[in-house]
Coordinates of N, CA, C and O in Angstrom, one line a residue:
Q125 N 0.8 -1.2 0.0 CA 0.0 0.0 0.0 C 0.9 1.2 0.0 O 1.8 1.4 0.8
V126 N 0.6 2.1 -0.9 CA 1.4 3.4 -1.0 C 1.0 4.3 0.1 O -0.1 4.5 0.4
Q127 N 2.0 4.9 0.7 CA 1.8 5.8 1.8 C 2.8 7.0 1.6 O 3.9 6.8 1.3
L128 N 2.2 8.2 1.8 CA 3.0 9.4 1.7 C 3.0 10.1 3.1 O 1.9 10.3 3.7
V129 N 4.2 10.4 3.6 CA 4.2 11.0 5.0 C 5.1 12.3 4.9 O 6.3 12.2 4.6
E130 N 4.4 13.4 5.3 CA 5.1 14.6 5.3 C 5.8 14.9 6.7 O 5.3 14.4 7.7
S131 N 6.8 15.7 6.7 CA 7.5 16.1 7.9 C 8.2 17.4 7.6 O 8.4 17.8 6.5
G132 N 8.7 18.0 8.7 CA 9.4 19.3 8.6 C 8.6 20.5 8.9 O 9.2 21.6 8.8
G133 N 7.3 20.4 9.1 CA 6.6 21.6 9.4 C 6.9 22.1 10.8 O 7.7 21.5 11.6
G134 N 6.4 23.3 11.1 CA 6.7 23.9 12.4 C 6.3 25.4 12.4 O 5.6 25.9 11.5
S135 N 6.8 26.1 13.4 CA 6.5 27.5 13.5 C 7.8 28.3 13.3 O 8.8 28.0 14.0
V136 N 7.7 29.4 12.5 CA 8.8 30.2 12.3 C 8.3 31.7 12.2 O 7.1 31.9 12.0
Q137 N 9.3 32.6 12.3 CA 8.9 34.0 12.2 C 9.1 34.4 10.7 O 9.7 33.7 9.9
A138 N 8.4 35.4 10.3 CA 8.4 35.9 8.9 C 9.9 36.1 8.5 O 10.7 36.6 9.3
G139 N 10.2 35.7 7.3 CA 11.5 35.8 6.8 C 12.4 34.5 7.0 O 13.5 34.4 6.5
G140 N 11.8 33.6 7.8 CA 12.5 32.4 8.1 C 12.4 31.3 7.1 O 11.7 31.6 6.0
S141 N 12.9 30.2 7.3 CA 12.9 29.1 6.4 C 12.5 27.8 7.0 O 12.7 27.6 8.2
L142 N 11.9 26.9 6.2 CA 11.6 25.6 6.6 C 11.8 24.7 5.4 O 11.7 25.1 4.2
R143 N 12.1 23.4 5.7 CA 12.3 22.4 4.6 C 11.3 21.3 4.9 O 11.4 20.6 5.9
L144 N 10.3 21.1 4.0 CA 9.4 20.0 4.2 C 9.9 18.8 3.4 O 10.5 18.9 2.3
S145 N 9.6 17.6 3.9 CA 9.9 16.3 3.2 C 8.6 15.5 3.0 O 7.7 15.6 3.9
C146 N 8.6 14.8 2.0 CA 7.5 13.8 1.7 C 8.1 12.5 1.4 O 8.7 12.3 0.3
A147 N 8.0 11.6 2.3 CA 8.6 10.2 2.1 C 7.5 9.3 1.6 O 6.4 9.2 2.2
A148 N 7.8 8.6 0.5 CA 6.8 7.6 0.0 C 7.3 6.2 0.3 O 8.5 5.9 0.1
S149 N 6.4 5.4 0.7 CA 6.7 4.0 1.0 C 5.7 3.1 0.2 O 4.6 3.6 -0.1
G150 N 6.1 1.9 0.0 CA 5.2 1.0 -0.8 C 5.0 1.5 -2.2 O 4.0 1.2 -2.8
Y151 N 6.1 2.1 -2.7 CA 5.9 2.9 -3.9 C 6.7 2.2 -5.1 O 7.9 2.2 -5.0
P152 N 6.0 1.6 -6.0 CA 6.7 0.9 -7.1 C 7.1 1.8 -8.3 O 7.7 1.3 -9.3
Y153 N 6.9 3.1 -8.2 CA 7.1 3.9 -9.4 C 8.5 4.6 -9.3 O 8.9 5.2 -8.3
S154 N 9.2 4.6 -10.4 CA 10.6 5.1 -10.4 C 10.6 6.6 -10.8 O 11.5 7.3 -10.4
R155 N 9.6 7.1 -11.5 CA 9.5 8.4 -12.0 C 8.2 9.0 -11.8 O 7.5 9.4 -12.7
P156 N 7.8 9.2 -10.5 CA 6.4 9.7 -10.3 C 6.4 11.2 -10.5 O 7.4 11.9 -10.6
C157 N 5.2 11.7 -10.8 CA 5.0 13.1 -10.7 C 4.5 13.4 -9.3 O 3.6 12.8 -8.8
M158 N 5.1 14.5 -8.7 CA 4.7 14.8 -7.3 C 4.5 16.3 -7.2 O 5.0 17.1 -7.9
G159 N 3.7 16.6 -6.2 CA 3.4 18.0 -6.0 C 3.1 18.3 -4.5 O 2.9 17.4 -3.7
W160 N 3.1 19.6 -4.2 CA 2.8 20.1 -2.9 C 1.5 21.0 -3.0 O 1.4 21.8 -4.0
F161 N 0.7 20.8 -2.0 CA -0.5 21.7 -1.9 C -0.6 22.2 -0.5 O 0.1 21.7 0.4
R162 N -1.4 23.3 -0.3 CA -1.6 23.8 1.0 C -3.0 24.3 1.2 O -3.7 24.6 0.2
Q163 N -3.4 24.2 2.4 CA -4.8 24.7 2.8 C -4.7 25.5 4.0 O -4.4 25.0 5.1
A164 N -5.1 26.8 3.9 CA -5.2 27.6 5.1 C -6.6 27.6 5.7 O -7.5 27.2 5.0
P165 N -6.8 27.9 6.9 CA -8.1 27.9 7.6 C -9.1 28.7 6.7 O -8.8 29.8 6.3
S166 N -10.2 28.1 6.5 CA -11.4 28.8 5.8 C -11.1 29.1 4.4 O -11.8 29.9 3.7
K167 N -10.0 28.4 3.8 CA -9.7 28.6 2.4 C -9.7 27.3 1.7 O -9.5 26.2 2.3
E168 N -9.8 27.4 0.4 CA -9.7 26.1 -0.4 C -8.3 25.7 -0.6 O -7.3 26.5 -0.4
R169 N -8.1 24.4 -0.8 CA -6.8 23.9 -1.1 C -6.2 24.6 -2.3 O -6.8 24.8 -3.3
E170 N -4.9 24.9 -2.2 CA -4.2 25.6 -3.2 C -3.0 24.8 -3.6 O -2.2 24.3 -2.8
W171 N -2.8 24.8 -4.9 CA -1.6 24.1 -5.5 C -0.4 25.0 -5.2 O -0.5 26.2 -5.4
V172 N 0.7 24.4 -4.8 CA 1.9 25.2 -4.5 C 3.0 25.0 -5.5 O 3.6 26.0 -6.1
A173 N 3.4 23.7 -5.8 CA 4.5 23.4 -6.7 C 4.4 22.0 -7.1 O 3.7 21.2 -6.5
A174 N 5.1 21.7 -8.2 CA 5.1 20.3 -8.8 C 6.4 20.0 -9.4 O 7.1 20.9 -9.9
I175 N 6.8 18.8 -9.4 CA 7.9 18.3 -10.1 C 7.5 17.0 -10.9 O 7.0 16.0 -10.2
D176 N 7.5 17.1 -12.2 CA 6.9 16.0 -13.0 C 7.9 14.9 -13.2 O 9.0 14.9 -12.7
S177 N 7.5 13.9 -14.0 CA 8.3 12.7 -14.2 C 9.6 13.0 -15.0 O 10.5 12.2 -14.9
D178 N 9.6 14.1 -15.7 CA 10.8 14.5 -16.4 C 11.7 15.4 -15.5 O 12.7 15.9 -16.0
G179 N 11.3 15.7 -14.3 CA 12.0 16.6 -13.4 C 11.8 18.0 -13.6 O 12.5 18.9 -13.1
V180 N 10.8 18.3 -14.4 CA 10.5 19.7 -14.7 C 9.7 20.3 -13.5 O 8.7 19.7 -13.1
T181 N 10.1 21.4 -13.0 CA 9.4 22.0 -11.9 C 8.5 23.2 -12.3 O 8.7 23.9 -13.3
S182 N 7.5 23.4 -11.5 CA 6.6 24.6 -11.7 C 6.1 25.0 -10.3 O 6.1 24.3 -9.4
Y183 N 5.8 26.3 -10.3 CA 5.4 26.9 -9.0 C 4.2 27.9 -9.2 O 4.0 28.5 -10.2
A184 N 3.4 28.0 -8.1 CA 2.4 29.0 -8.0 C 3.1 30.4 -8.0 O 4.2 30.5 -7.4
D185 N 2.4 31.4 -8.5 CA 3.0 32.7 -8.5 C 3.3 33.2 -7.1 O 4.3 33.9 -6.9
S186 N 2.5 32.8 -6.2 CA 2.6 33.3 -4.8 C 3.9 32.8 -4.1 O 4.3 33.4 -3.1
V187 N 4.5 31.7 -4.6 CA 5.7 31.2 -4.0 C 6.9 31.2 -4.9 O 8.0 30.9 -4.4
K188 N 6.8 31.6 -6.1 CA 7.9 31.6 -7.1 C 9.0 32.5 -6.6 O 8.8 33.6 -6.2
G189 N 10.2 32.0 -6.7 CA 11.4 32.7 -6.2 C 11.7 32.5 -4.7 O 12.8 32.9 -4.3
R190 N 10.7 31.9 -4.0 CA 11.0 31.7 -2.6 C 11.0 30.2 -2.2 O 11.7 29.9 -1.3
F191 N 10.2 29.4 -2.9 CA 10.2 28.0 -2.6 C 10.9 27.2 -3.7 O 10.9 27.6 -4.9
T192 N 11.5 26.1 -3.3 CA 12.1 25.2 -4.3 C 11.7 23.8 -4.1 O 11.9 23.3 -2.9
I193 N 11.2 23.2 -5.1 CA 10.8 21.8 -5.0 C 11.9 20.9 -5.6 O 12.5 21.3 -6.6
S194 N 12.1 19.7 -5.0 CA 13.1 18.8 -5.5 C 12.7 17.4 -5.1 O 11.8 17.2 -4.3
K195 N 13.3 16.4 -5.8 CA 12.9 15.0 -5.6 C 14.1 14.2 -5.7 O 15.0 14.3 -6.5
D196 N 14.2 13.2 -4.8 CA 15.3 12.2 -4.8 C 14.6 10.9 -5.1 O 14.0 10.2 -4.2
N197 N 14.6 10.5 -6.3 CA 13.9 9.2 -6.7 C 14.5 8.0 -6.0 O 13.8 7.1 -5.7
A198 N 15.8 8.0 -5.8 CA 16.4 6.9 -5.2 C 15.9 6.7 -3.7 O 15.8 5.5 -3.2
K199 N 15.6 7.8 -3.1 CA 15.0 7.7 -1.7 C 13.5 7.8 -1.7 O 13.0 7.8 -0.6
N200 N 12.9 7.9 -2.8 CA 11.4 8.1 -2.9 C 11.0 9.2 -2.0 O 10.0 9.1 -1.2
T201 N 11.7 10.3 -2.0 CA 11.4 11.5 -1.2 C 11.4 12.7 -2.0 O 12.3 12.9 -2.8
M202 N 10.4 13.6 -1.7 CA 10.3 14.9 -2.3 C 10.5 15.9 -1.2 O 10.2 15.7 0.0
Y203 N 11.0 17.1 -1.6 CA 11.3 18.2 -0.7 C 10.7 19.5 -1.1 O 10.5 19.7 -2.3
L204 N 10.4 20.3 -0.2 CA 10.0 21.7 -0.5 C 10.8 22.6 0.4 O 10.6 22.7 1.6
Q205 N 11.8 23.3 -0.1 CA 12.6 24.3 0.6 C 11.8 25.6 0.5 O 11.6 26.1 -0.5
M206 N 11.5 26.1 1.7 CA 10.7 27.4 1.8 C 11.5 28.5 2.4 O 11.9 28.3 3.6
N207 N 11.8 29.5 1.7 CA 12.6 30.6 2.2 C 11.7 31.9 2.2 O 10.7 31.9 1.6
S208 N 12.2 32.9 2.9 CA 11.5 34.2 3.0 C 10.0 34.0 3.3 O 9.2 34.5 2.6
L209 N 9.7 33.2 4.3 CA 8.3 32.8 4.6 C 7.6 34.1 5.1 O 8.1 35.0 5.7
K210 N 6.3 34.1 4.7 CA 5.4 35.2 5.0 C 4.2 34.6 5.9 O 3.9 33.4 5.8
P211 N 3.6 35.4 6.7 CA 2.4 35.0 7.4 C 1.4 34.3 6.5 O 0.7 33.4 7.0
E212 N 1.2 34.8 5.3 CA 0.2 34.2 4.4 C 0.6 32.8 3.9 O -0.2 32.2 3.2
D213 N 1.8 32.4 4.2 CA 2.2 31.0 3.9 C 1.7 30.0 4.9 O 1.8 28.8 4.7
T214 N 1.1 30.5 6.0 CA 0.6 29.6 7.1 C -0.5 28.7 6.5 O -1.5 29.2 5.9
A215 N -0.4 27.4 6.7 CA -1.3 26.5 6.1 C -0.9 25.1 6.5 O 0.2 24.9 7.0
I216 N -1.7 24.1 6.2 CA -1.4 22.7 6.3 C -0.9 22.3 4.9 O -1.6 22.5 3.9
Y217 N 0.4 21.8 4.8 CA 1.0 21.5 3.5 C 0.9 20.0 3.3 O 1.3 19.2 4.2
S218 N 0.4 19.6 2.2 CA 0.3 18.2 1.9 C 1.0 17.8 0.6 O 1.0 18.7 -0.3
C219 N 1.5 16.6 0.5 CA 2.1 16.2 -0.7 C 1.2 15.2 -1.5 O 0.3 14.6 -0.8
A220 N 1.4 15.1 -2.7 CA 0.6 14.2 -3.6 C 1.5 13.6 -4.7 O 2.5 14.2 -5.0
A221 N 1.1 12.5 -5.2 CA 1.9 11.8 -6.2 C 1.0 10.9 -7.1 O -0.2 10.6 -6.8
V222 N 1.5 10.7 -8.2 CA 0.9 9.8 -9.2 C 2.0 9.0 -9.9 O 3.1 9.6 -10.0
R223 N 1.7 7.9 -10.5 CA 2.7 7.1 -11.1 C 3.6 7.8 -12.1 O 4.8 7.7 -12.2
W224 N 2.9 8.6 -13.0 CA 3.7 9.3 -14.1 C 2.8 10.5 -14.5 O 1.6 10.4 -14.6
G225 N 3.5 11.5 -14.9 CA 2.8 12.6 -15.5 C 3.7 13.8 -15.8 O 4.9 13.8 -15.4
R226 N 3.2 14.6 -16.7 CA 4.0 15.8 -17.2 C 3.2 17.1 -16.9 O 2.0 17.1 -16.9
G227 N 4.0 18.1 -16.7 CA 3.3 19.4 -16.4 C 3.1 19.7 -15.0 O 3.5 19.0 -14.1
S228 N 2.3 20.8 -14.8 CA 2.2 21.3 -13.4 C 1.0 20.7 -12.7 O 0.9 20.7 -11.5
R229 N 0.1 20.1 -13.4 CA -1.1 19.6 -12.7 C -1.3 18.1 -13.1 O -2.2 17.7 -13.8
C230 N -0.5 17.2 -12.5 CA -0.7 15.8 -12.7 C -2.0 15.3 -12.0 O -2.4 15.9 -11.0
P231 N -2.5 14.2 -12.5 CA -3.7 13.6 -11.9 C -3.4 12.8 -10.6 O -3.5 11.6 -10.6
Y232 N -3.0 13.5 -9.6 CA -2.6 12.8 -8.4 C -3.6 11.9 -7.8 O -4.8 12.2 -7.7
N233 N -3.2 10.7 -7.4 CA -4.1 9.7 -6.8 C -3.6 9.2 -5.4 O -4.3 8.4 -4.8
Y234 N -2.5 9.8 -4.9 CA -2.0 9.5 -3.6 C -1.8 10.8 -2.9 O -1.2 11.7 -3.4
W235 N -2.2 10.8 -1.6 CA -2.1 12.0 -0.8 C -1.6 11.7 0.6 O -1.9 10.7 1.2
G236 N -0.8 12.7 1.1 CA -0.4 12.6 2.5 C -1.3 13.2 3.4 O -2.3 13.9 2.9
Q237 N -1.1 13.1 4.7 CA -2.0 13.7 5.7 C -1.7 15.2 6.0 O -2.6 15.9 6.5
G238 N -0.5 15.6 5.7 CA -0.2 17.0 5.8 C 0.6 17.3 7.0 O 0.6 16.6 8.0
T239 N 1.3 18.5 7.0 CA 2.1 19.0 8.1 C 1.8 20.5 8.2 O 1.7 21.2 7.2
Q240 N 1.7 20.9 9.4 CA 1.3 22.3 9.7 C 2.6 23.3 9.6 O 3.6 23.0 10.2
V241 N 2.4 24.3 8.9 CA 3.4 25.4 8.8 C 2.7 26.7 9.3 O 1.7 27.1 8.8
T242 N 3.3 27.3 10.3 CA 2.8 28.5 10.9 C 3.9 29.6 10.8 O 5.0 29.4 11.3
V243 N 3.6 30.7 10.2 CA 4.5 31.8 10.1 C 4.0 33.0 10.8 O 2.9 33.5 10.5
S244 N 4.7 33.5 11.8 CA 4.3 34.6 12.6 C 5.0 35.9 12.2 O 6.1 35.9 11.7
S245 N 4.2 37.0 12.3 CA 4.8 38.3 11.9 C 5.6 39.0 12.9 O 5.6 38.5 14.1

C-alpha cells in the first residue's frame, strides 16, 4: 500500500525558512509526478508546486522565487525548501503523487495527511 508521509513543518517567524519532506513507502514507481498543496483555515486547497516525471518544476506565482521543489527518486522522497516565509504562507501542507505525469497539474491519486506550517509576523 502506497503511503506518503510529510515532515518538517513547524512555527517560524516571517523571513525564516523551513524544509518539508514527503517520504513515499510501498511505492513501485521510479519516476512519479509529485506536488505540494496547502490549505489555510477557511480557504480552499491551493496548489503550490510540482515536479513532474521528467524533473520539470513549476510553481504558483505566490511562492515563485521563494520555494524550491526537488525530488530524490532513489530515496522516494520529495522536498520543499521554503525561504522568506510570510504569514500568508501559514497552512497545512500536503504532498501528492501519481505514477507518471508531465506538467504542473498531474492527476494525483495518492495524498499525504499534511504537516502544519505557521509563520508569525
